[in-house]
CSV table of C-alpha atoms in Angstrom, one decimal:
chain,number,residue,atom,x,y,z
A,1,UNK,CA,7.8,-9.5,13.2
A,2,UNK,CA,11.3,-9.2,11.7
A,3,UNK,CA,13.7,-6.5,12.7
A,4,UNK,CA,15.0,-4.6,9.7
A,5,UNK,CA,18.1,-3.5,11.6
A,6,UNK,CA,19.2,-6.9,12.8
A,7,UNK,CA,17.6,-9.6,10.7
A,8,UNK,CA,18.4,-10.6,7.1
A,9,UNK,CA,15.6,-9.7,4.7
A,10,UNK,CA,13.9,-13.0,3.7
A,11,UNK,CA,14.0,-14.5,0.3
A,12,UNK,CA,12.1,-17.5,1.6
A,13,UNK,CA,8.9,-17.2,3.5
A,14,UNK,CA,7.2,-19.8,5.6
A,15,UNK,CA,9.1,-22.6,3.8
A,16,UNK,CA,8.7,-21.4,0.2
A,17,UNK,CA,11.1,-19.4,-2.0
A,18,UNK,CA,9.6,-16.0,-2.9
A,19,UNK,CA,10.2,-13.0,-5.0
A,20,UNK,CA,10.6,-10.4,-2.2
A,21,UNK,CA,10.8,-7.4,-4.6
A,22,UNK,CA,8.3,-4.6,-4.0
A,23,UNK,CA,6.6,-5.1,-7.4
A,24,UNK,CA,4.4,-8.1,-6.6
A,25,UNK,CA,3.3,-6.5,-3.3
A,26,UNK,CA,2.5,-3.1,-5.0
A,27,UNK,CA,0.6,-5.1,-7.7
A,28,UNK,CA,-1.4,-6.9,-5.0
A,29,UNK,CA,-2.2,-3.7,-3.1
A,30,UNK,CA,-3.3,-1.9,-6.2
A,31,UNK,CA,-5.7,-4.7,-7.1
A,32,UNK,CA,-6.9,-5.3,-3.5
A,33,UNK,CA,-8.1,-1.7,-3.3
A,34,UNK,CA,-10.1,-2.2,-6.5
A,35,UNK,CA,-11.7,-5.6,-5.7
A,36,UNK,CA,-15.5,-5.4,-5.7
A,37,UNK,CA,-16.8,-9.0,-6.0
A,38,UNK,CA,-15.9,-12.5,-4.8
A,39,UNK,CA,-15.0,-13.4,-8.4
A,40,UNK,CA,-12.6,-10.5,-8.5
A,41,UNK,CA,-11.0,-11.9,-5.3
A,42,UNK,CA,-10.6,-15.3,-6.8
A,43,UNK,CA,-8.9,-13.9,-9.9
A,44,UNK,CA,-6.7,-11.8,-7.7
A,45,UNK,CA,-5.5,-14.8,-5.7
A,46,UNK,CA,-4.9,-16.9,-8.8
A,47,UNK,CA,-2.8,-14.1,-10.3
A,48,UNK,CA,-1.0,-13.1,-7.1
A,49,UNK,CA,0.3,-16.6,-6.1
A,50,UNK,CA,2.6,-17.1,-9.2
A,51,UNK,CA,3.9,-13.5,-9.0
A,52,UNK,CA,5.1,-14.0,-5.4
A,53,UNK,CA,6.1,-17.6,-5.0
A,54,UNK,CA,9.1,-18.9,-7.1
A,55,UNK,CA,7.9,-22.5,-7.3
A,56,UNK,CA,4.4,-23.5,-8.7
A,57,UNK,CA,1.8,-24.1,-6.0
A,58,UNK,CA,-1.1,-26.6,-6.4
A,59,UNK,CA,-4.4,-24.8,-6.7
A,60,UNK,CA,-5.7,-26.7,-3.7
A,61,UNK,CA,-3.0,-24.9,-1.6
A,62,UNK,CA,-3.9,-21.4,-2.9
A,63,UNK,CA,-5.9,-20.3,0.2
A,64,UNK,CA,-3.1,-21.1,2.6
A,65,UNK,CA,-0.5,-19.7,0.2
A,66,UNK,CA,-2.4,-16.5,-0.2
A,67,UNK,CA,-2.6,-16.1,3.6
A,68,UNK,CA,1.1,-16.6,3.7
A,69,UNK,CA,1.6,-13.9,1.0
A,70,UNK,CA,-0.6,-11.5,3.0
A,71,UNK,CA,1.5,-12.1,6.2
A,72,UNK,CA,4.6,-11.3,4.2
A,73,UNK,CA,2.9,-8.2,2.8
A,74,UNK,CA,2.1,-7.1,6.3
A,75,UNK,CA,5.5,-8.1,7.6
A,76,UNK,CA,6.1,-4.6,9.1
A,77,UNK,CA,3.3,-5.2,11.7
A,78,UNK,CA,-0.2,-4.0,12.3
A,79,UNK,CA,0.9,-0.3,12.6
A,80,UNK,CA,1.9,-0.3,8.9
A,81,UNK,CA,-1.1,1.6,7.6
A,82,UNK,CA,-0.5,4.3,10.2
A,83,UNK,CA,3.0,4.9,9.1
A,84,UNK,CA,2.3,4.9,5.4
A,85,UNK,CA,-0.4,7.5,5.9
A,86,UNK,CA,-2.9,5.2,4.2
A,87,UNK,CA,-5.1,4.9,7.2
A,88,UNK,CA,-5.4,6.6,10.5
A,89,UNK,CA,-8.0,4.8,12.4
A,90,UNK,CA,-10.3,7.9,12.3
A,91,UNK,CA,-13.4,6.8,10.4
A,92,UNK,CA,-13.7,10.2,8.7
A,93,UNK,CA,-10.3,9.9,7.1
A,94,UNK,CA,-9.9,8.8,3.5
A,95,UNK,CA,-6.8,7.2,1.9
A,96,UNK,CA,-4.0,9.7,1.2
A,97,UNK,CA,-1.8,7.4,-0.9
A,98,UNK,CA,-2.6,5.1,-3.8
A,99,UNK,CA,0.2,3.1,-5.5
A,100,UNK,CA,-1.4,3.4,-9.0
A,101,UNK,CA,-2.5,7.0,-8.9
A,102,UNK,CA,0.7,8.2,-7.2
A,103,UNK,CA,3.1,5.9,-9.1
A,104,UNK,CA,4.9,8.8,-10.8
A,105,UNK,CA,5.3,10.6,-7.5
A,106,UNK,CA,6.6,7.5,-5.7
A,107,UNK,CA,9.2,6.8,-8.4
A,108,UNK,CA,10.3,10.5,-8.4
A,109,UNK,CA,10.5,10.6,-4.6
A,110,UNK,CA,12.7,7.5,-4.3
A,111,UNK,CA,15.0,8.9,-7.0
A,112,UNK,CA,15.1,12.3,-5.4
A,113,UNK,CA,15.5,11.2,-1.8
A,114,UNK,CA,17.5,8.0,-2.1
A,115,UNK,CA,18.9,7.8,-5.7
A,116,UNK,CA,17.0,4.6,-6.2
A,117,UNK,CA,15.5,4.0,-9.6
A,118,UNK,CA,12.3,2.0,-8.9
A,119,UNK,CA,11.9,1.4,-12.7
A,120,UNK,CA,15.1,-0.6,-12.8
A,121,UNK,CA,16.3,-1.5,-9.2
A,122,UNK,CA,15.1,-4.4,-7.3
A,123,UNK,CA,14.1,-3.4,-3.7
A,124,UNK,CA,12.9,-5.8,-1.1
A,125,UNK,CA,9.3,-5.1,-0.1
A,126,UNK,CA,10.1,-4.5,3.6
A,127,UNK,CA,12.9,-2.1,2.7
A,128,UNK,CA,10.6,-0.4,0.2
A,129,UNK,CA,8.0,0.1,2.9
A,130,UNK,CA,10.6,1.5,5.3
A,131,UNK,CA,11.9,3.9,2.8
A,132,UNK,CA,8.4,5.0,1.8
A,133,UNK,CA,7.6,5.7,5.4
A,134,UNK,CA,10.7,7.8,5.8
A,135,UNK,CA,10.3,9.9,2.6
A,136,UNK,CA,11.2,13.5,3.4
A,137,UNK,CA,8.2,15.8,3.4
A,138,UNK,CA,10.0,18.1,0.9
A,139,UNK,CA,9.3,15.6,-1.9
A,140,UNK,CA,6.3,16.3,-4.1
A,141,UNK,CA,4.8,13.0,-2.8
A,142,UNK,CA,5.4,14.1,0.8
A,143,UNK,CA,3.6,17.4,0.1
A,144,UNK,CA,0.7,15.7,-1.6
A,145,UNK,CA,0.2,13.2,1.2
A,146,UNK,CA,0.3,16.0,3.7
A,147,UNK,CA,-2.3,18.0,1.7
A,148,UNK,CA,-4.6,15.0,1.4
A,149,UNK,CA,-4.5,14.3,5.1
A,150,UNK,CA,-4.7,17.9,6.3
A,151,UNK,CA,-7.4,18.5,8.9
A,152,UNK,CA,-9.0,21.9,7.9
A,153,UNK,CA,-11.7,21.9,10.5
A,154,UNK,CA,-9.9,24.3,12.9
A,155,UNK,CA,-8.5,26.7,10.3
A,156,UNK,CA,-9.7,30.2,9.6
A,157,UNK,CA,-11.8,30.5,6.4
A,158,UNK,CA,-8.9,31.7,4.1
A,159,UNK,CA,-6.6,28.9,5.1
A,160,UNK,CA,-9.4,26.3,5.0
A,161,UNK,CA,-10.4,27.5,1.5
A,162,UNK,CA,-6.7,27.3,0.4
A,163,UNK,CA,-6.2,23.8,1.6
A,164,UNK,CA,-9.6,22.6,0.4
A,165,UNK,CA,-8.7,23.8,-3.1
A,166,UNK,CA,-5.4,21.9,-2.9
A,167,UNK,CA,-7.1,18.8,-1.5
A,168,UNK,CA,-9.5,18.8,-4.4
A,169,UNK,CA,-6.7,19.3,-6.9
A,170,UNK,CA,-4.7,16.3,-5.5
A,171,UNK,CA,-7.7,14.1,-4.5
A,172,UNK,CA,-7.8,10.4,-5.2
A,173,UNK,CA,-10.7,9.1,-7.2
A,174,UNK,CA,-14.0,8.8,-5.4
A,175,UNK,CA,-14.9,5.3,-4.4
A,176,UNK,CA,-11.3,4.0,-4.8
A,177,UNK,CA,-11.4,0.3,-3.9
A,178,UNK,CA,-14.9,0.6,-2.7
A,179,UNK,CA,-13.8,2.6,0.4
A,180,UNK,CA,-16.9,4.2,1.8
A,181,UNK,CA,-16.7,7.7,3.1
A,182,UNK,CA,-16.9,6.5,6.7
A,183,UNK,CA,-14.6,3.5,6.2
A,184,UNK,CA,-10.8,3.7,6.5
A,185,UNK,CA,-8.6,1.9,4.1
A,186,UNK,CA,-7.4,-0.4,6.9
A,187,UNK,CA,-11.0,-1.4,7.7
A,188,UNK,CA,-11.7,-2.1,4.0
A,189,UNK,CA,-8.5,-4.2,3.5
A,190,UNK,CA,-9.3,-6.1,6.8
A,191,UNK,CA,-12.7,-6.9,5.5
A,192,UNK,CA,-11.2,-8.1,2.2
A,193,UNK,CA,-8.7,-10.3,3.9
A,194,UNK,CA,-11.4,-11.7,6.2
A,195,UNK,CA,-13.0,-13.3,3.2
A,196,UNK,CA,-10.1,-15.7,3.2
A,197,UNK,CA,-9.9,-16.3,6.9
């Protein structure tokens, strides 16, 4: 695992030149959450490889190259899903952030908190993730993620009704990426990546 404070952010990964910008990784994660069949997986891999690697890669090397891409995507370590609020390990939890559904809020939050225009600026994927993890809760995105993840089980009826109304208002679409009610986003993505292991 690289140290963001002491290591240079890589522009080469496992011997290949890459585009380290956040866009290819967000593109990959959006589509990964929506993959339903093995054919979808194959199309995803064929599309992801040229977005990430600068030099063309022979089709025979796609499985190994995709595994390399996934390792880069997870470069922050296994605790990544915990810190982004996209998975908690509790099987009752549902995703609280989706790059496609929350795109406007992400762009707005980065502009508000950091003065970074994600529609124009290039931001290294690992830096993007670090900044996303550190977004202030005062941003609209921070508030929405908090609402989606709020445990209402111990609240009195009035508070529970209030938060359940808000959770419904800001809910992500049902069945997003095929995540079952009792399956965390992390479990689903692990199952997806296991297809290529």
